[in-house]
Amino acid sequence: MIGRLLLVVLVVLVAPLLGALLNGADRILTARMQGRIGPPVLQPFYDLLKLFRKEPLVLNRIQIGYVYLHLAFMLMTIVLITLGQDMLLALFTHAFSTLSLVIGGMSVRSPYSRIGSQRKIMQMLAYEPVLILLVVGIYLRTGSFMAGAVAHLDAPLITSLPLVFLAFLIALEIKLEKSPFDVATSHHAHQELVKGITLEYAGPYLGVIELTHFYETFFLLALVAAFFVTHVWLGVLVALAVYGAAILVDNVCARMRTTWMVRYMWTVPMALAVCNIIWLYLQPHAGR
Amino acid sequence: MAFSIHSSMARSPWFVHYNCNSCNGCDIELLACLTPLYDLERFGILHVGNPKHADILIVTGSVNHRNERVLKNIYAQLPMPHVVVALGVCGSSGGVFAGSYNILGGVDKVIPVDVFVPGCPPRPEAMIDGLVRATAILRAKSAGAACVPAAKPTITVVPSPAPQEPHAA
Amino acid sequence: MQAITGACLMLTPANYVLALIGVPLVGGALAYVLPWRGARTVVVCLTALATALLGVLAVVAGPFSVTCGAWSDPAAFALELLLIGVIVAFAWEARAWLIVLLTLLQLGLCLTEQFSAGAHAPTAPTFVLDALSSILVIIVCVIGALILVYATGYMREHAAHAPRTTAGDRRFFLVLVGFLGVMNGLVLANNLRWLAVFWESTTLCSFLLIGHEGTAEARANALRALLINAFGGVALSLAALLAAHRGGITSLDGIMSAQALAPMALLCIAAMTKSAQFPFQSWLLGAMVAPTPVSALLHSATMVKAGSYLILRLAPAFAGTRLLDVVALAGGFTFAVAAALAVSQSNAKRVLAYSTISNLGLIVACAGIATPLAYAAAIMILCYHAASKGLLFLCVGAIEQKIGSRDIEDMGSLLYIMPLTTIITLTGMLTMLMPPFGMLMSKLLAIEAAIEAPFVLLLVIVGSALTVFFWAKWIGRMQTVSYHPHYPRETMPFSMSSVLVMLCALVAGGGVASILVYRTLIEPLALHTFAHASAHTIAALRAAGNLLSWPVFVFPLLAALVWLWTIARFNPAHVRLPYLAGENYEEKELSYAFLSIKDQPAVAWTTSLYFKHTLSEARITPWANLIAGLLVLSLLGVLGLL
């Protein structure tokens, strides 16, 4: 009991640090791909500290509450997964974290923020089915909806869920707000809708959004690594490689239209995931 | 690697840039600073699109009667602490357009300026130097120093040397 | 405790049944007779209170069944003839010949059954109150009572703006209050004849209430509701006839124990018409012209639940049959398509209507899957949806009275215009979407249960992604507000505001305690109903009950507390205008106006995405009706097995 509590505290404290370092590595890698040098790897820490020192400008008091809920639900997601609880619940909590940001963005009278929020909802519409199919696939393999059951597998998930993994990687690109799917807000220099959904947040509130983004990066890459849970180091390496590939795709692709994103996600990755799931259903044992 | 909040303010200065009646020369040179040859991101400097996310407001041009209102509006949306950099000689004295009927003749006529970077256009190295000085001021402001508007540059034109007598061959 | 049990036992089960059906009918009649509005209000409120108390007492008194004597069959037959006569009269007057035809067909079936099947001694109880019907009785009595109280305040305001042709409050309250009694009867009925009587009565009530406004549109929609429900009535009568012929079955219990497929298929079709599943959904959308208490009571909380309740009641006996596979597929299809159509609607009541159809489809799908976990999920959706949707309809009614519009895009700044109502509406909407509230938990359980039925699973996944879309747009729109240092006090009739607050507390409290409710009430019920299920499905049921680590919800609670603390020390100097490239035009209410060409102010007006071209009703409904129609036909194919 105490051990699990300590684990949760450890993860909650360490996850943003790792997420920030990954973010820093992202910026350096992007810079090198563009022939630049890039900032120091600790830059996201400096950014975060600076943001908490700035004046907290807002448009109304409602958006403050939603930015706190954004962080709170992300923390909840991470704690749920750390404790090995129901994956569907973690998924819905994660979805509500994004939804909080959307509602906060819609609560302000700013056209950029509103359009960014609409696009964020469309992003959710695009990747939500793939993520639920991911959880369903894991259930068909382990026989349980609890995340803890993944740790007790003898063969890694990737051997029975390769297509779902591929679909998840494509959904990852949307969640990390990277081209060709960075339509709701943008990373650092690539402006879209000025700053879209995060436009009317300043100072500490923007800092909270950045912090949540660090947690989210960590969470998503941990999910990637979970596909190789039997060989932890391989999982970590694959997660880092996936992150590098996501950065590469980001720098190579242009930003596409939102409607294309939804159409694409509901055809190609969904078809991949559904094929994988059908294959699992046809298997004789399937943990059921 | 100092992790104090004030040093972080200096290590992560994000700027927003507005063209107030400039010919675009300074703007283009500023954007050139973001390119691989000069790479401002080495200093943690990012070009953000809106004042609410920015620490530094870079103004080019000499501000005319029309965009005086816009400049004040943008300035009001900057969260404290912030610095203002007037880029180019237009921002300090009006440059080649000094005395023209439509311009106000300098950014400091509208908002308090912390750093002037004269030149027409200033070289990227001069701009980077100006930005680095701006981050030092930013750090001081974050630590609670009072806001002291910068002194305008006094010498903006260096007279060229007199032509030499040609030697008799 | 002893006193309460004593009080409960003072009434015999037969008394309870009589009271539950009779008290609202008497109350409604009184309300009709009294000519003064004040007296009417008192009578309605007292009836509401009495009904709620009766409902709770009846449920506490425990499960019981009542077997009526030999008088019940002829009485039911007589009442059914009366109802058919009344419906034919209304349809004849409106020149709706198809309805007349269908109702006469129903009459024929009824007469055939009465005079050919012979007199059978009824062996099954006539009225049954078991765990499933208790849930519905509570919903009808408690939520119905609250809606009645709300209606007194609402109709008083409504009368001030009502069109000239309205039928008058007296008839309105007669039907609305009497409806509670009729609905109780439907829920308690086990005997097929009495079920048909109460079923037709609810159809009649719905017809009268939808047409209350008296406008041409209201009359047309009322007739459409009557038509589709008449079709359901025919199916019901045919089911009763086939059941009687097959083995003298005269009750739902009998159908269940004999596993009579053909009556079950027809009852499912009748249930689908009542619950507005595709392809029978158009009447519910048309019913939105009725006054809001009608939409809340009949068309979200109670009457439309009757259909899904019926399927839920019968399904466990048919677990594993192809019939239920098709029913589950039809329900899942409704869930997905109704959610897609809700995305394209900007009329608030239509969004709520499609959402209701969608959730009813989910209940039907879970009932069709017929495993313990699916059954538990269906019951959870039933309970929480009734409460939340009823609350939302009442709120939309209050909003419509204040701002005069039902369009979602007009609902910005509501937080400043009517703070209390907006907060209650937001609570209602968040309980539809947010963990740990019941609706989200039940959706989670539904997905977990649908693993057993892969096609249904795919439909549920598609539907839940779309559901998030339309709720998010609306919630975001309702929260739009500029900074105001002080919020005005809202004025609303006390009957309306008190009901909203009470129902909101019920919804929020019940939602937070959702896992407790699941563990203590619903899980045992599912286990009891599926006593012979496989170990694997029972294990799934038990595993789902462990799904919540309650302490984890401390995070959102902390976030809310930090937010309140931030607001308490909020410095108004930190408020700014939105970023509009420096061209803000600072006028009092329009902080999103900017100076455009020639320094003329323009408004930056952004609406939400509705996809009116891709997801329009005109485009999707024909195809959806076709596919759903094919599913219904395949249900009828079971009749060949006779």
Coordinates of N, CA and C in Angstrom, one line a residue, chain C residues 96-223:
Chain C
A96 N -57.0 11.5 -40.4 CA -55.8 10.7 -40.6 C -56.2 9.2 -40.8
W97 N -56.4 8.9 -42.1 CA -57.0 7.6 -42.4 C -56.1 6.4 -42.1
L98 N -54.8 6.6 -42.2 CA -53.9 5.5 -41.9 C -53.9 5.1 -40.5
I99 N -54.0 6.1 -39.6 CA -54.1 5.8 -38.2 C -55.4 5.1 -37.9
V100 N -56.5 5.5 -38.5 CA -57.8 4.9 -38.3 C -57.7 3.4 -38.7
L101 N -57.0 3.2 -39.9 CA -56.9 1.8 -40.4 C -56.1 1.0 -39.4
L102 N -55.0 1.5 -39.0 CA -54.1 0.7 -38.0 C -54.8 0.4 -36.7
T103 N -55.6 1.4 -36.3 CA -56.2 1.2 -35.0 C -57.4 0.2 -35.1
L104 N -58.1 0.2 -36.3 CA -59.1 -0.7 -36.5 C -58.5 -2.1 -36.7
L105 N -57.3 -2.2 -37.3 CA -56.6 -3.5 -37.3 C -56.3 -4.0 -35.9
Q106 N -55.9 -3.1 -35.1 CA -55.6 -3.4 -33.7 C -56.9 -3.9 -33.0
L107 N -58.0 -3.2 -33.3 CA -59.3 -3.7 -32.8 C -59.6 -5.1 -33.2
G108 N -59.4 -5.3 -34.5 CA -59.6 -6.7 -35.0 C -58.8 -7.7 -34.2
L109 N -57.5 -7.4 -34.1 CA -56.7 -8.4 -33.4 C -57.1 -8.6 -31.9
C110 N -57.5 -7.5 -31.3 CA -58.0 -7.6 -29.9 C -59.2 -8.5 -29.8
L111 N -60.2 -8.2 -30.7 CA -61.4 -9.0 -30.7 C -61.1 -10.5 -31.0
T112 N -60.2 -10.7 -32.0 CA -59.9 -12.1 -32.3 C -59.3 -12.8 -31.1
E113 N -58.5 -12.1 -30.4 CA -57.9 -12.7 -29.2 C -58.9 -13.0 -28.1
Q114 N -59.8 -12.0 -28.0 CA -60.8 -12.2 -26.9 C -61.7 -13.3 -27.1
F115 N -62.2 -13.5 -28.4 CA -63.2 -14.4 -28.7 C -62.8 -15.7 -29.2
S116 N -61.5 -15.8 -29.6 CA -61.1 -17.1 -30.1 C -60.2 -17.9 -29.1
A117 N -59.5 -17.1 -28.4 CA -58.6 -17.9 -27.4 C -59.3 -18.5 -26.3
G118 N -60.5 -18.0 -26.0 CA -61.3 -18.6 -24.9 C -60.8 -18.0 -23.6
A119 N -61.5 -18.3 -22.6 CA -61.2 -17.7 -21.3 C -60.2 -18.6 -20.6
H120 N -59.0 -18.0 -20.3 CA -58.0 -18.8 -19.6 C -58.0 -18.2 -18.2
A121 N -57.9 -19.1 -17.2 CA -57.7 -18.6 -15.9 C -56.3 -18.0 -15.8
P122 N -56.2 -16.8 -15.4 CA -54.8 -16.2 -15.4 C -54.0 -16.8 -14.3
T123 N -52.9 -17.4 -14.7 CA -52.1 -18.1 -13.8 C -50.9 -17.2 -13.3
A124 N -50.6 -16.2 -14.1 CA -49.5 -15.3 -13.7 C -50.0 -14.1 -13.1
P125 N -49.2 -13.5 -12.2 CA -49.7 -12.2 -11.5 C -50.0 -11.2 -12.6
T126 N -50.9 -10.3 -12.2 CA -51.3 -9.2 -13.1 C -50.4 -8.1 -13.0
F127 N -50.0 -7.7 -11.8 CA -49.1 -6.6 -11.6 C -47.9 -7.1 -10.7
V128 N -46.7 -6.7 -11.1 CA -45.5 -7.2 -10.4 C -44.6 -6.0 -10.1
L129 N -44.2 -5.9 -8.9 CA -43.2 -5.0 -8.6 C -41.9 -5.7 -8.2
D130 N -41.0 -5.9 -9.1 CA -39.7 -6.5 -8.7 C -38.6 -5.5 -8.8
A131 N -37.4 -5.9 -8.8 CA -36.3 -4.9 -8.7 C -36.3 -4.0 -9.9
L132 N -36.4 -4.5 -11.1 CA -36.4 -3.7 -12.3 C -37.5 -2.7 -12.3
S133 N -38.7 -3.2 -12.0 CA -39.8 -2.2 -12.0 C -39.7 -1.2 -10.9
S134 N -39.1 -1.6 -9.7 CA -38.9 -0.6 -8.7 C -38.1 0.6 -9.2
I135 N -37.1 0.3 -9.9 CA -36.2 1.4 -10.4 C -37.1 2.3 -11.2
L136 N -37.9 1.8 -12.1 CA -38.7 2.6 -13.0 C -39.8 3.3 -12.2
V137 N -40.3 2.7 -11.2 CA -41.3 3.3 -10.4 C -40.7 4.5 -9.7
I138 N -39.5 4.4 -9.1 CA -38.9 5.5 -8.5 C -38.7 6.6 -9.5
I139 N -38.2 6.3 -10.7 CA -37.9 7.3 -11.7 C -39.2 8.1 -12.0
V140 N -40.3 7.3 -12.3 CA -41.5 7.9 -12.6 C -42.1 8.7 -11.5
C141 N -42.1 8.2 -10.3 CA -42.7 8.9 -9.2 C -41.9 10.1 -8.7
V142 N -40.6 9.9 -8.5 CA -39.9 11.0 -8.0 C -39.6 12.1 -9.0
I143 N -39.0 11.6 -10.1 CA -38.6 12.6 -11.1 C -39.9 13.2 -11.8
G144 N -40.9 12.4 -11.9 CA -42.1 12.8 -12.4 C -42.8 13.9 -11.5
A145 N -42.7 13.6 -10.2 CA -43.2 14.6 -9.3 C -42.5 15.9 -9.4
L146 N -41.2 15.9 -9.5 CA -40.5 17.2 -9.6 C -40.9 17.9 -10.8
I147 N -41.0 17.2 -11.9 CA -41.4 17.8 -13.2 C -42.8 18.4 -13.1
L148 N -43.7 17.8 -12.4 CA -45.0 18.3 -12.2 C -45.0 19.7 -11.5
V149 N -44.2 19.7 -10.4 CA -44.1 21.0 -9.7 C -43.5 22.1 -10.6
Y150 N -42.5 21.7 -11.4 CA -41.9 22.7 -12.3 C -42.9 23.1 -13.3
A151 N -43.7 22.2 -13.7 CA -44.7 22.5 -14.8 C -45.7 23.6 -14.3
T152 N -46.0 23.6 -13.0 CA -47.0 24.6 -12.5 C -46.4 26.0 -12.8
G153 N -45.1 26.2 -12.4 CA -44.5 27.5 -12.6 C -44.3 27.8 -14.1
Y154 N -43.9 26.8 -14.8 CA -43.6 27.0 -16.2 C -44.8 27.4 -17.0
M155 N -45.9 26.7 -16.8 CA -47.1 26.9 -17.6 C -47.7 28.3 -17.3
R156 N -47.5 28.8 -16.1 CA -48.0 30.1 -15.8 C -47.3 31.1 -16.6
E157 N -45.9 31.0 -16.7 CA -45.2 31.9 -17.6 C -45.6 31.7 -19.1
H158 N -45.7 30.4 -19.4 CA -46.0 30.1 -20.8 C -47.3 30.6 -21.3
A159 N -48.3 30.6 -20.4 CA -49.6 31.1 -20.8 C -49.5 32.6 -21.2
A160 N -48.6 33.3 -20.7 CA -48.4 34.7 -21.1 C -48.0 34.9 -22.5
H161 N -47.2 33.9 -23.0 CA -46.7 34.0 -24.4 C -47.4 33.0 -25.3
A162 N -48.4 32.3 -24.8 CA -48.9 31.1 -25.6 C -49.6 31.6 -26.8
P163 N -49.6 30.8 -27.9 CA -50.5 31.1 -29.0 C -52.0 31.0 -28.7
R164 N -52.8 31.6 -29.4 CA -54.2 31.7 -29.1 C -54.9 30.3 -29.1
T165 N -54.4 29.4 -29.8 CA -55.1 28.1 -30.0 C -54.8 27.1 -28.9
T166 N -54.1 27.5 -27.9 CA -53.7 26.5 -26.9 C -54.9 25.9 -26.2
A167 N -54.8 24.7 -25.8 CA -56.0 24.0 -25.3 C -56.3 24.4 -23.9
G168 N -55.5 25.1 -23.2 CA -55.8 25.5 -21.9 C -55.1 24.6 -20.9
D169 N -54.8 25.2 -19.7 CA -54.0 24.5 -18.7 C -54.8 23.4 -18.1
R170 N -56.1 23.5 -18.0 CA -56.8 22.5 -17.3 C -56.7 21.1 -18.0
R171 N -56.8 21.1 -19.3 CA -56.6 19.8 -20.0 C -55.2 19.4 -19.9
F172 N -54.3 20.4 -20.0 CA -52.9 20.0 -19.9 C -52.5 19.3 -18.6
F173 N -53.0 19.8 -17.5 CA -52.6 19.2 -16.2 C -53.4 17.9 -16.0
L174 N -54.6 17.8 -16.5 CA -55.3 16.6 -16.5 C -54.5 15.4 -17.1
V175 N -54.0 15.7 -18.3 CA -53.3 14.6 -19.0 C -51.9 14.4 -18.4
L176 N -51.2 15.6 -18.0 CA -49.8 15.4 -17.5 C -49.8 14.7 -16.2
V177 N -50.7 15.0 -15.3 CA -50.7 14.4 -14.0 C -51.2 12.9 -14.1
G178 N -52.3 12.8 -14.9 CA -52.9 11.4 -15.1 C -51.8 10.5 -15.7
F179 N -51.0 11.1 -16.5 CA -50.0 10.3 -17.2 C -49.1 9.5 -16.2
L180 N -48.8 10.2 -15.1 CA -48.0 9.5 -14.1 C -48.6 8.2 -13.6
G181 N -49.9 8.2 -13.4 CA -50.6 7.0 -13.0 C -50.6 5.9 -14.1
V182 N -50.8 6.4 -15.3 CA -50.8 5.4 -16.4 C -49.4 4.8 -16.6
M183 N -48.4 5.7 -16.4 CA -47.0 5.1 -16.6 C -46.7 4.1 -15.5
N184 N -47.1 4.4 -14.3 CA -47.0 3.4 -13.2 C -47.6 2.1 -13.6
G185 N -48.8 2.2 -14.1 CA -49.5 1.0 -14.5 C -48.7 0.2 -15.5
L186 N -48.1 0.9 -16.5 CA -47.4 0.3 -17.6 C -46.2 -0.5 -17.0
V187 N -45.5 0.2 -16.0 CA -44.3 -0.4 -15.5 C -44.7 -1.6 -14.6
L188 N -45.8 -1.5 -13.9 CA -46.2 -2.6 -13.0 C -46.8 -3.8 -13.7
A189 N -47.3 -3.5 -14.9 CA -48.1 -4.6 -15.6 C -47.3 -5.8 -16.0
N190 N -47.8 -6.9 -15.7 CA -47.3 -8.2 -16.1 C -48.2 -8.9 -17.1
N191 N -49.5 -8.7 -16.9 CA -50.5 -9.2 -17.8 C -50.5 -8.5 -19.1
L192 N -50.5 -9.2 -20.2 CA -50.4 -8.6 -21.5 C -51.5 -7.6 -21.8
R193 N -52.7 -8.0 -21.4 CA -53.9 -7.2 -21.7 C -53.7 -5.8 -21.0
W194 N -53.4 -5.9 -19.7 CA -53.2 -4.6 -19.0 C -52.1 -3.8 -19.5
L195 N -51.0 -4.5 -19.9 CA -49.9 -3.8 -20.5 C -50.4 -3.0 -21.8
A196 N -51.2 -3.7 -22.6 CA -51.7 -3.0 -23.8 C -52.5 -1.8 -23.4
V197 N -53.3 -2.0 -22.4 CA -54.2 -0.8 -22.0 C -53.3 0.4 -21.6
F198 N -52.4 0.1 -20.8 CA -51.6 1.3 -20.3 C -50.6 1.8 -21.4
W199 N -50.2 0.9 -22.3 CA -49.4 1.3 -23.4 C -50.2 2.3 -24.3
E200 N -51.4 1.9 -24.6 CA -52.2 2.7 -25.5 C -52.5 4.1 -24.8
S201 N -52.7 4.0 -23.5 CA -53.0 5.2 -22.7 C -51.8 6.2 -22.8
T202 N -50.6 5.7 -22.7 CA -49.5 6.6 -22.8 C -49.4 7.2 -24.2
T203 N -49.8 6.4 -25.2 CA -49.8 6.9 -26.6 C -50.8 8.1 -26.7
L204 N -52.0 7.8 -26.1 CA -53.0 8.9 -26.1 C -52.5 10.1 -25.4
C205 N -51.9 9.9 -24.2 CA -51.4 11.1 -23.4 C -50.4 11.9 -24.3
S206 N -49.5 11.1 -24.9 CA -48.5 11.8 -25.7 C -49.1 12.6 -26.8
F207 N -50.1 12.0 -27.5 CA -50.8 12.7 -28.6 C -51.4 13.9 -28.1
L208 N -52.1 13.9 -27.0 CA -52.8 15.1 -26.5 C -51.8 16.2 -26.1
L209 N -50.7 15.7 -25.5 CA -49.8 16.7 -25.0 C -48.9 17.4 -26.1
I210 N -48.6 16.6 -27.1 CA -47.8 17.1 -28.2 C -48.7 18.2 -28.9
G211 N -49.9 17.9 -29.0 CA -50.8 18.8 -29.8 C -51.4 19.9 -28.9
H212 N -50.8 20.1 -27.7 CA -51.3 21.1 -26.8 C -51.4 22.5 -27.4
E213 N -50.3 22.9 -28.1 CA -50.2 24.2 -28.5 C -51.3 24.5 -29.5
G214 N -51.8 23.5 -30.3 CA -52.9 23.7 -31.2 C -52.5 24.3 -32.5
T215 N -51.2 24.6 -32.7 CA -50.8 25.2 -34.0 C -50.8 24.0 -35.0
A216 N -50.8 24.4 -36.3 CA -50.8 23.4 -37.3 C -49.6 22.4 -37.2
E217 N -48.5 23.0 -36.9 CA -47.3 22.1 -36.7 C -47.5 21.1 -35.6
A218 N -48.0 21.6 -34.5 CA -48.2 20.8 -33.3 C -49.2 19.6 -33.6
R219 N -50.3 20.0 -34.3 CA -51.3 19.0 -34.7 C -50.6 17.9 -35.6
A220 N -49.9 18.4 -36.6 CA -49.2 17.4 -37.5 C -48.3 16.5 -36.8
N221 N -47.5 17.1 -35.8 CA -46.5 16.2 -35.1 C -47.2 15.3 -34.2
A222 N -48.3 15.7 -33.6 CA -49.1 14.8 -32.7 C -49.6 13.6 -33.5
L223 N -50.1 13.9 -34.7 CA -50.6 12.8 -35.5 C -49.5 11.9 -35.9

